[in-house]
PDB file of C-alpha atoms in Angstrom:
ATOM      1  CA  MET A  28      28.448  32.081  29.847  1.00 37.00           C
ATOM      2  CA  SER A  29      31.535  33.945  30.970  1.00 39.00           C
ATOM      3  CA  ALA A  30      31.666  35.805  34.282  1.00 39.00           C
ATOM      4  CA  GLU A  31      32.142  39.052  32.356  1.00 43.00           C
ATOM      5  CA  SER A  32      28.978  38.590  30.264  1.00 40.00           C
ATOM      6  CA  MET A  33      26.972  37.483  33.289  1.00 42.00           C
ATOM      7  CA  ALA A  34      27.984  40.660  35.127  1.00 58.00           C
ATOM      8  CA  ASN A  35      26.875  42.949  32.289  1.00 81.00           C
ATOM      9  CA  LYS A  36      23.588  41.585  30.922  1.00 96.00           C
ATOM     10  CA  VAL A  37      22.284  44.817  29.429  1.00 98.00           C
ATOM     11  CA  ALA A  38      20.667  45.195  26.000  1.00 98.00           C
ATOM     12  CA  ILE A  39      19.427  48.282  24.190  1.00 98.00           C
ATOM     13  CA  ALA A  40      17.205  48.345  21.115  1.00 99.00           C
ATOM     14  CA  ILE A  41      17.796  51.444  18.984  1.00 99.00           C
ATOM     15  CA  GLY A  42      15.159  52.071  16.330  1.00 98.00           C
ATOM     16  CA  ALA A  43      14.426  54.999  14.030  1.00 98.00           C
ATOM     17  CA  HIS A  44      10.733  55.648  14.754  1.00 97.00           C
ATOM     18  CA  PRO A  45       8.084  54.644  17.273  1.00 96.00           C
ATOM     19  CA  ASP A  46       6.902  51.145  16.211  1.00 95.00           C
ATOM     20  CA  ASP A  47      10.207  50.095  14.527  1.00 97.00           C
ATOM     21  CA  ILE A  48      11.499  48.321  17.626  1.00 98.00           C
ATOM     22  CA  GLU A  49       8.220  46.443  18.011  1.00 98.00           C
ATOM     23  CA  PHE A  50       8.112  45.504  14.327  1.00 97.00           C
ATOM     24  CA  TYR A  51      11.688  44.314  13.787  1.00 98.00           C
ATOM     25  CA  MET A  52      13.194  43.678  17.242  1.00 98.00           C
ATOM     26  CA  GLY A  53      10.435  43.335  19.831  1.00 98.00           C
ATOM     27  CA  GLY A  54      10.445  39.557  20.048  1.00 98.00           C
ATOM     28  CA  THR A  55      14.180  39.397  20.642  1.00 98.00           C
ATOM     29  CA  LEU A  56      13.999  42.153  23.260  1.00 98.00           C
ATOM     30  CA  LEU A  57      11.269  40.181  25.058  1.00 98.00           C
ATOM     31  CA  ALA A  58      13.328  36.968  24.858  1.00 98.00           C
ATOM     32  CA  LEU A  59      16.322  38.761  26.350  1.00 98.00           C
ATOM     33  CA  LYS A  60      14.146  40.099  29.152  1.00 98.00           C
ATOM     34  CA  LYS A  61      13.024  36.542  29.921  1.00 98.00           C
ATOM     35  CA  ALA A  62      16.685  35.480  29.920  1.00 98.00           C
ATOM     36  CA  GLY A  63      17.473  37.963  32.687  1.00 98.00           C
ATOM     37  CA  TYR A  64      18.677  40.960  30.692  1.00 98.00           C
ATOM     38  CA  ASP A  65      18.112  44.560  31.693  1.00 98.00           C
ATOM     39  CA  THR A  66      16.511  45.920  28.514  1.00 98.00           C
ATOM     40  CA  HIS A  67      16.327  49.474  27.155  1.00 98.00           C
ATOM     41  CA  TYR A  68      14.198  51.051  24.419  1.00 98.00           C
ATOM     42  CA  LEU A  69      15.175  54.076  22.299  1.00 99.00           C
ATOM     43  CA  ASN A  70      13.643  55.529  19.142  1.00 98.00           C
ATOM     44  CA  LEU A  71      15.871  58.254  17.707  1.00 98.00           C
ATOM     45  CA  ALA A  72      13.002  60.131  16.031  1.00 98.00           C
ATOM     46  CA  SER A  73       9.735  61.343  17.524  1.00 98.00           C
ATOM     47  CA  GLY A  74       7.360  60.123  14.816  1.00 96.00           C
ATOM     48  CA  ASN A  75       6.147  63.711  14.302  1.00 96.00           C
ATOM     49  CA  CYS A  76       5.638  63.255  10.548  1.00 93.00           C
ATOM     50  CA  GLY A  77       3.519  60.133  10.959  1.00 86.00           C
ATOM     51  CA  SER A  78       0.053  61.633  10.498  1.00 86.00           C
ATOM     52  CA  ALA A  79      -2.163  63.036   7.775  1.00 80.00           C
ATOM     53  CA  GLU A  80      -4.637  64.265  10.403  1.00 86.00           C
ATOM     54  CA  TYR A  81      -2.683  66.095  13.124  1.00 90.00           C
ATOM     55  CA  ASN A  82       0.052  68.713  13.062  1.00 95.00           C
ATOM     56  CA  GLY A  83       3.640  67.837  13.979  1.00 95.00           C
ATOM     57  CA  GLY A  84       3.440  68.866  17.615  1.00 97.00           C
ATOM     58  CA  THR A  85       0.251  66.928  18.304  1.00 97.00           C
ATOM     59  CA  THR A  86       1.554  63.888  16.428  1.00 95.00           C
ATOM     60  CA  ARG A  87       4.817  64.012  18.383  1.00 97.00           C
ATOM     61  CA  SER A  88       2.882  63.968  21.657  1.00 97.00           C
ATOM     62  CA  ILE A  89       0.583  61.121  20.577  1.00 96.00           C
ATOM     63  CA  ARG A  90       3.456  58.966  19.412  1.00 96.00           C
ATOM     64  CA  HIS A  91       5.495  59.649  22.547  1.00 97.00           C
ATOM     65  CA  THR A  92       2.596  58.345  24.651  1.00 97.00           C
ATOM     66  CA  GLU A  93       2.195  55.290  22.423  1.00 97.00           C
ATOM     67  CA  ALA A  94       5.926  54.507  22.525  1.00 98.00           C
ATOM     68  CA  ARG A  95       5.998  54.730  26.323  1.00 98.00           C
ATOM     69  CA  ARG A  96       3.067  52.322  26.489  1.00 98.00           C
ATOM     70  CA  ALA A  97       4.767  49.916  24.078  1.00 98.00           C
ATOM     71  CA  ALA A  98       8.052  49.993  25.999  1.00 98.00           C
ATOM     72  CA  LYS A  99       6.127  49.154  29.172  1.00 98.00           C
ATOM     73  CA  ILE A 100       4.500  46.176  27.451  1.00 98.00           C
ATOM     74  CA  LEU A 101       7.963  45.017  26.352  1.00 98.00           C
ATOM     75  CA  GLY A 102       9.260  45.472  29.906  1.00 98.00           C
ATOM     76  CA  ALA A 103      12.036  47.788  28.720  1.00 98.00           C
ATOM     77  CA  GLN A 104      13.291  51.074  30.135  1.00 98.00           C
ATOM     78  CA  PHE A 105      12.102  53.918  27.916  1.00 98.00           C
ATOM     79  CA  HIS A 106      14.493  56.613  26.640  1.00 98.00           C
ATOM     80  CA  PRO A 107      13.041  59.738  24.980  1.00 98.00           C
ATOM     81  CA  CYS A 108      13.739  60.482  21.320  1.00 98.00           C
ATOM     82  CA  ILE A 109      16.513  62.884  20.348  1.00 98.00           C
ATOM     83  CA  THR A 110      15.292  64.255  16.973  1.00 98.00           C
ATOM     84  CA  ASP A 111      12.361  64.328  14.535  1.00 98.00           C
ATOM     85  CA  ASP A 112      11.391  62.245  11.505  1.00 98.00           C
ATOM     86  CA  LEU A 113      13.599  62.663   8.422  1.00 98.00           C
ATOM     87  CA  GLU A 114      16.128  64.496  10.603  1.00 98.00           C
ATOM     88  CA  ILE A 115      18.100  61.392  11.555  1.00 98.00           C
ATOM     89  CA  ILE A 116      21.286  62.564   9.902  1.00 98.00           C
ATOM     90  CA  TYR A 117      24.728  61.070  10.493  1.00 98.00           C
ATOM     91  CA  SER A 118      25.850  64.209  12.306  1.00 98.00           C
ATOM     92  CA  LEU A 119      28.166  65.103  15.176  1.00 98.00           C
ATOM     93  CA  ASP A 120      25.301  66.509  17.233  1.00 98.00           C
ATOM     94  CA  LEU A 121      23.237  63.312  17.133  1.00 98.00           C
ATOM     95  CA  LEU A 122      26.333  61.168  17.578  1.00 98.00           C
ATOM     96  CA  ARG A 123      27.300  63.010  20.762  1.00 98.00           C
ATOM     97  CA  ARG A 124      23.762  62.652  22.140  1.00 98.00           C
ATOM     98  CA  LEU A 125      23.416  58.964  21.296  1.00 99.00           C
ATOM     99  CA  SER A 126      26.907  58.216  22.615  1.00 98.00           C
ATOM    100  CA  ALA A 127      25.898  59.751  25.951  1.00 98.00           C
ATOM    101  CA  ILE A 128      22.992  57.318  26.177  1.00 98.00           C
ATOM    102  CA  ILE A 129      25.225  54.364  25.300  1.00 98.00           C
ATOM    103  CA  ARG A 130      27.736  55.373  27.987  1.00 98.00           C
ATOM    104  CA  GLU A 131      24.935  55.755  30.527  1.00 98.00           C
ATOM    105  CA  VAL A 132      23.284  52.389  29.735  1.00 98.00           C
ATOM    106  CA  LYS A 133      26.557  50.454  29.233  1.00 98.00           C
ATOM    107  CA  PRO A 134      25.037  47.707  27.066  1.00 98.00           C
ATOM    108  CA  ASN A 135      26.912  44.579  26.146  1.00 98.00           C
ATOM    109  CA  LEU A 136      24.336  43.955  23.402  1.00 98.00           C
ATOM    110  CA  VAL A 137      22.937  46.478  20.895  1.00 98.00           C
ATOM    111  CA  LEU A 138      20.001  45.711  18.599  1.00 99.00           C
ATOM    112  CA  THR A 139      19.515  48.111  15.697  1.00 99.00           C
ATOM    113  CA  HIS A 140      18.483  48.416  12.054  1.00 98.00           C
ATOM    114  CA  SER A 141      20.068  46.807   9.033  1.00 98.00           C
ATOM    115  CA  PRO A 142      22.860  48.717   7.241  1.00 98.00           C
ATOM    116  CA  GLN A 143      20.718  48.232   4.108  1.00 97.00           C
ATOM    117  CA  ASP A 144      17.055  49.208   4.220  1.00 97.00           C
ATOM    118  CA  TYR A 145      14.360  50.993   2.257  1.00 96.00           C
ATOM    119  CA  MET A 146      14.690  54.399   3.963  1.00 96.00           C
ATOM    120  CA  GLU A 147      17.558  56.493   5.250  1.00 97.00           C
ATOM    121  CA  ASP A 148      16.110  57.119   8.712  1.00 98.00           C
ATOM    122  CA  HIS A 149      16.672  53.390   9.264  1.00 98.00           C
ATOM    123  CA  THR A 150      20.145  53.220   7.742  1.00 98.00           C
ATOM    124  CA  ASN A 151      21.322  56.413   9.452  1.00 98.00           C
ATOM    125  CA  THR A 152      20.056  55.081  12.782  1.00 99.00           C
ATOM    126  CA  CYS A 153      22.157  52.002  12.145  1.00 98.00           C
ATOM    127  CA  ARG A 154      25.259  54.094  11.390  1.00 98.00           C
ATOM    128  CA  LEU A 155      24.814  56.261  14.476  1.00 99.00           C
ATOM    129  CA  ALA A 156      24.246  53.242  16.731  1.00 99.00           C
ATOM    130  CA  VAL A 157      27.355  51.481  15.429  1.00 99.00           C
ATOM    131  CA  THR A 158      29.591  54.548  15.871  1.00 98.00           C
ATOM    132  CA  ALA A 159      28.176  55.367  19.313  1.00 98.00           C
ATOM    133  CA  ALA A 160      28.903  51.807  20.447  1.00 98.00           C
ATOM    134  CA  PHE A 161      32.401  51.994  18.949  1.00 98.00           C
ATOM    135  CA  ALA A 162      33.119  55.295  20.738  1.00 98.00           C
ATOM    136  CA  ARG A 163      32.040  54.043  24.176  1.00 98.00           C
ATOM    137  CA  GLY A 164      35.634  53.719  25.416  1.00 97.00           C
ATOM    138  CA  MET A 165      37.168  56.802  23.804  1.00 98.00           C
ATOM    139  CA  PRO A 166      37.671  59.442  26.548  1.00 98.00           C
ATOM    140  CA  ASN A 167      38.681  62.089  24.009  1.00 98.00           C
ATOM    141  CA  PHE A 168      35.293  61.845  22.281  1.00 98.00           C
ATOM    142  CA  LYS A 169      32.946  64.198  24.112  1.00 98.00           C
ATOM    143  CA  THR A 170      29.295  63.340  24.548  1.00 98.00           C
ATOM    144  CA  ASN A 171      26.274  65.543  25.160  1.00 98.00           C
ATOM    145  CA  PRO A 172      25.623  65.538  28.033  1.00 98.00           C
ATOM    146  CA  ALA A 173      29.107  64.592  29.223  1.00 98.00           C
ATOM    147  CA  ARG A 174      29.443  60.954  30.239  1.00 98.00           C
ATOM    148  CA  PRO A 175      32.640  59.078  31.153  1.00 98.00           C
ATOM    149  CA  ALA A 176      34.004  56.541  28.691  1.00 98.00           C
ATOM    150  CA  GLY A 177      33.969  52.886  29.722  1.00 96.00           C
ATOM    151  CA  GLU A 178      35.924  49.773  28.780  1.00 93.00           C
ATOM    152  CA  TYR A 179      33.646  46.792  28.125  1.00 96.00           C
ATOM    153  CA  ASP A 180      32.690  44.519  25.260  1.00 97.00           C
ATOM    154  CA  VAL A 181      29.600  45.286  23.199  1.00 98.00           C
ATOM    155  CA  THR A 182      28.170  43.152  20.388  1.00 98.00           C
ATOM    156  CA  VAL A 183      26.032  44.837  17.736  1.00 98.00           C
ATOM    157  CA  TYR A 184      23.277  42.946  15.910  1.00 98.00           C
ATOM    158  CA  HIS A 185      21.431  44.189  12.832  1.00 98.00           C
ATOM    159  CA  ALA A 186      17.754  43.393  12.295  1.00 98.00           C
ATOM    160  CA  MET A 187      16.315  42.394   8.940  1.00 98.00           C
ATOM    161  CA  PRO A 188      15.407  45.189   6.511  1.00 98.00           C
ATOM    162  CA  HIS A 189      11.788  45.725   5.618  1.00 96.00           C
ATOM    163  CA  GLY A 190      10.692  43.210   3.009  1.00 95.00           C
ATOM    164  CA  LEU A 191      13.884  41.196   3.595  1.00 97.00           C
ATOM    165  CA  CYS A 192      15.622  43.069   0.789  1.00 97.00           C
ATOM    166  CA  ASP A 193      17.886  46.080   0.385  1.00 97.00           C
ATOM    167  CA  SER A 194      16.976  49.367  -1.327  1.00 96.00           C
ATOM    168  CA  LEU A 195      17.989  47.896  -4.694  1.00 97.00           C
ATOM    169  CA  ARG A 196      15.591  44.948  -4.219  1.00 96.00           C
ATOM    170  CA  ARG A 197      18.334  42.406  -3.555  1.00 96.00           C
ATOM    171  CA  ARG A 198      17.545  39.641  -1.078  1.00 96.00           C
ATOM    172  CA  VAL A 199      19.035  39.938   2.411  1.00 97.00           C
ATOM    173  CA  ILE A 200      19.196  36.815   4.550  1.00 97.00           C
ATOM    174  CA  PRO A 201      19.804  36.600   8.292  1.00 98.00           C
ATOM    175  CA  GLY A 202      22.945  35.200   9.835  1.00 97.00           C
ATOM    176  CA  ALA A 203      20.908  33.810  12.720  1.00 98.00           C
ATOM    177  CA  PHE A 204      17.320  33.357  13.834  1.00 98.00           C
ATOM    178  CA  VAL A 205      15.716  34.043  17.199  1.00 98.00           C
ATOM    179  CA  ASN A 206      12.652  31.982  18.091  1.00 98.00           C
ATOM    180  CA  THR A 207       9.956  34.513  19.026  1.00 98.00           C
ATOM    181  CA  THR A 208       7.009  32.097  19.077  1.00 98.00           C
ATOM    182  CA  SER A 209       6.508  32.144  22.851  1.00 98.00           C
ATOM    183  CA  VAL A 210       6.588  35.954  22.999  1.00 98.00           C
ATOM    184  CA  HIS A 211       4.759  36.675  19.744  1.00 98.00           C
ATOM    185  CA  LYS A 212       1.475  37.566  21.434  1.00 98.00           C
ATOM    186  CA  THR A 213       3.211  40.189  23.586  1.00 98.00           C
ATOM    187  CA  LYS A 214       5.136  41.523  20.565  1.00 98.00           C
ATOM    188  CA  HIS A 215       1.813  41.905  18.745  1.00 95.00           C
ATOM    189  CA  GLU A 216       0.328  43.703  21.763  1.00 97.00           C
ATOM    190  CA  ALA A 217       3.271  46.126  21.881  1.00 97.00           C
ATOM    191  CA  LEU A 218       2.917  46.941  18.172  1.00 95.00           C
ATOM    192  CA  THR A 219      -0.824  47.425  18.634  1.00 91.00           C
ATOM    193  CA  ALA A 220      -0.031  50.172  21.172  1.00 95.00           C
ATOM    194  CA  HIS A 221       0.921  52.382  18.192  1.00 92.00           C
ATOM    195  CA  LYS A 222      -2.727  52.964  17.324  1.00 87.00           C
ATOM    196  CA  SER A 223      -2.129  56.215  15.442  1.00 88.00           C
ATOM    197  CA  GLN A 224      -0.045  54.471  12.794  1.00 81.00           C
ATOM    198  CA  GLN A 225      -2.576  52.241  11.090  1.00 73.00           C
ATOM    199  CA  ASP A 226      -4.295  54.869   8.923  1.00 68.00           C
ATOM    200  CA  TRP A 227      -1.034  56.754   8.292  1.00 67.00           C
ATOM    201  CA  LEU A 228       0.809  53.694   6.977  1.00 66.00           C
ATOM    202  CA  ASP A 229      -2.199  52.751   4.848  1.00 64.00           C
ATOM    203  CA  ILE A 230      -2.007  56.196   3.204  1.00 62.00           C
ATOM    204  CA  SER A 231       1.752  56.816   3.054  1.00 62.00           C
ATOM    205  CA  GLN A 232       3.268  53.402   2.350  1.00 60.00           C
ATOM    206  CA  GLY A 233       0.444  51.190   1.136  1.00 57.00           C
ATOM    207  CA  LEU A 234       0.684  48.875   4.131  1.00 52.00           C
ATOM    208  CA  SER A 235      -2.881  47.571   4.416  1.00 50.00           C
ATOM    209  CA  SER A 236      -2.092  46.637   7.989  1.00 78.00           C
ATOM    210  CA  PHE A 237       1.248  47.028   9.687  1.00 81.00           C
ATOM    211  CA  LEU A 238       0.117  44.296  12.094  1.00 86.00           C
ATOM    212  CA  LEU A 239      -0.405  41.884   9.194  1.00 87.00           C
ATOM    213  CA  ALA A 240       2.905  42.980   7.638  1.00 90.00           C
ATOM    214  CA  MET A 241       4.697  42.183  10.903  1.00 94.00           C
ATOM    215  CA  GLU A 242       2.889  38.835  11.088  1.00 95.00           C
ATOM    216  CA  ASP A 243       3.903  37.938   7.523  1.00 96.00           C
ATOM    217  CA  MET A 244       7.557  38.846   8.129  1.00 97.00           C
ATOM    218  CA  SER A 245       7.601  36.915  11.388  1.00 98.00           C
ATOM    219  CA  LEU A 246       6.130  33.799   9.780  1.00 98.00           C
ATOM    220  CA  GLU A 247       8.441  34.067   6.752  1.00 98.00           C
ATOM    221  CA  LEU A 248      11.514  34.218   8.994  1.00 98.00           C
ATOM    222  CA  GLY A 249      10.122  31.270  10.930  1.00 98.00           C
ATOM    223  CA  ARG A 250       9.847  29.302   7.679  1.00 98.00           C
ATOM    224  CA  MET A 251      13.374  30.301   6.721  1.00 97.00           C
ATOM    225  CA  SER A 252      14.647  29.031  10.061  1.00 98.00           C
ATOM    226  CA  LYS A 253      13.180  25.569   9.383  1.00 97.00           C
ATOM    227  CA  GLN A 254      12.680  25.306  13.153  1.00 97.00           C
ATOM    228  CA  TYR A 255      10.411  27.986  14.545  1.00 98.00           C
ATOM    229  CA  LYS A 256       6.866  29.204  13.814  1.00 98.00           C
ATOM    230  CA  HIS A 257       7.729  32.852  14.439  1.00 98.00           C
ATOM    231  CA  ALA A 258      11.231  34.299  14.252  1.00 98.00           C
ATOM    232  CA  GLU A 259      13.302  37.445  13.952  1.00 98.00           C
ATOM    233  CA  GLY A 260      16.483  37.465  11.908  1.00 98.00           C
ATOM    234  CA  TRP A 261      19.816  39.019  12.838  1.00 98.00           C
ATOM    235  CA  ARG A 262      23.231  39.709  11.369  1.00 98.00           C
ATOM    236  CA  ARG A 263      26.136  40.189  13.756  1.00 97.00           C
ATOM    237  CA  HIS A 264      28.434  43.162  13.225  1.00 98.00           C
ATOM    238  CA  LEU A 265      32.146  42.530  12.714  1.00 97.00           C
ATOM    239  CA  HIS A 266      33.863  42.367  16.108  1.00 97.00           C
ATOM    240  CA  PHE A 267      36.844  44.704  15.561  1.00 98.00           C
ATOM    241  CA  GLY A 268      36.698  47.515  18.129  1.00 97.00           C
ATOM    242  CA  PHE A 269      33.602  46.095  19.787  1.00 98.00           C
ATOM    243  CA  CYS A 270      34.113  42.681  21.338  1.00 98.00           C
ATOM    244  CA  LYS A 271      35.950  39.371  21.149  1.00 97.00           C
ATOM    245  CA  ALA A 272      35.796  37.559  17.818  1.00 96.00           C
ATOM    246  CA  GLU A 273      33.761  34.716  19.276  1.00 95.00           C
ATOM    247  CA  ALA A 274      31.333  36.922  21.206  1.00 97.00           C
ATOM    248  CA  ASP A 275      27.710  36.026  20.479  1.00 97.00           C
ATOM    249  CA  PRO A 276      25.691  37.036  23.546  1.00 98.00           C
ATOM    250  CA  LEU A 277      22.357  36.371  21.842  1.00 98.00           C
ATOM    251  CA  HIS A 278      23.384  32.742  21.459  1.00 98.00           C
ATOM    252  CA  GLU A 279      24.603  32.580  25.054  1.00 97.00           C
ATOM    253  CA  ALA A 280      21.402  34.107  26.401  1.00 98.00           C
ATOM    254  CA  LEU A 281      18.836  32.276  24.282  1.00 98.00           C
ATOM    255  CA  GLY A 282      20.348  28.821  23.751  1.00 98.00           C
ATOM    256  CA  LYS A 283      17.982  26.563  21.790  1.00 98.00           C
ATOM    257  CA  ASN A 284      15.883  29.587  20.821  1.00 98.00           C
ATOM    258  CA  TYR A 285      18.771  30.890  18.700  1.00 98.00           C
ATOM    259  CA  SER A 286      20.062  29.186  15.582  1.00 98.00           C
ATOM    260  CA  ILE A 287      22.802  29.976  13.067  1.00 96.00           C
ATOM    261  CA  ASN A 288      21.692  30.182   9.430  1.00 96.00           C
ATOM    262  CA  ALA A 289      23.812  27.714   7.457  1.00 91.00           C
ATOM    263  CA  GLU A 290      22.828  29.417   4.171  1.00 90.00           C
ATOM    264  CA  TYR A 291      24.317  32.694   5.389  1.00 93.00           C
ATOM    265  CA  GLU A 292      27.538  30.960   6.401  1.00 85.00           C
ATOM    266  CA  ARG A 293      27.779  29.378   2.931  1.00 85.00           C
ATOM    267  CA  GLU A 294      27.214  32.734   1.241  1.00 81.00           C
ATOM    268  CA  LEU A 295      30.134  34.219   3.182  1.00 79.00           C
ATOM    269  CA  GLY A 296      32.301  31.864   1.144  1.00 71.00           C
ATOM    270  CA  THR A 297      35.060  31.744   3.738  1.00 57.00           C
ATOM    271  CA  THR A 298      35.339  31.339   7.486  1.00 57.00           C
ATOM    272  CA  PRO A 299      34.033  34.598   8.968  1.00 59.00           C
ATOM    273  CA  CYS A 300      36.464  36.906  10.784  1.00 65.00           C
TER     274      CYS A 300
END
């Protein structure tokens, strides 16, 4: 590992709603924590629409408490949400606010949603996270609150979409796998902290158990890896404007618990940029 990457071992997970980080990224965040990273946890939306029982204000409060508890289980620094459900719009206001958090945290590694997913809160979170990371070193872009720009490399990784397919039902495969077997129990515990979500997801999305859905996705990615029992899948964002072409801090941090997906490399058809 380079001296530069050793000096800036900071990762932030940016999800759309409370429970998204735990579901799609929690194992990797835990693995990075074990590897010596300073880890941060941010859901853009409050989760206020996630109830058929309580009003928005009560639901927002419940989900805030649950998210704080989950972040503590993951060992990550909690950052409060900046908007409400279905209001994650690719807008200047949210971009300025998220960019301020990026400049404050100064991550060299960003974990966020897939650019393709089943709902726009996820895909818009991805877009905002990518642009906020890109704008970290642009002093003429003003954040809210004001934060100074900084020059450092950041590598962005995209989690797998729900169901491992895009919104048009096409298969999406990971570019790399992270072995989450040793931290799976803690990941499960962190997701369980979102107790208010079980009945809501049963009603709204037909998920008989979001815990079982997470388990199935984790095991499926483990099977796809051909190495691990439980895994999370990642695709690395193109490096232009973010980091060096060869930068892969997940690989550097996790070693044998990180593996490149040869099928993904073949599907690229050419040597990646």
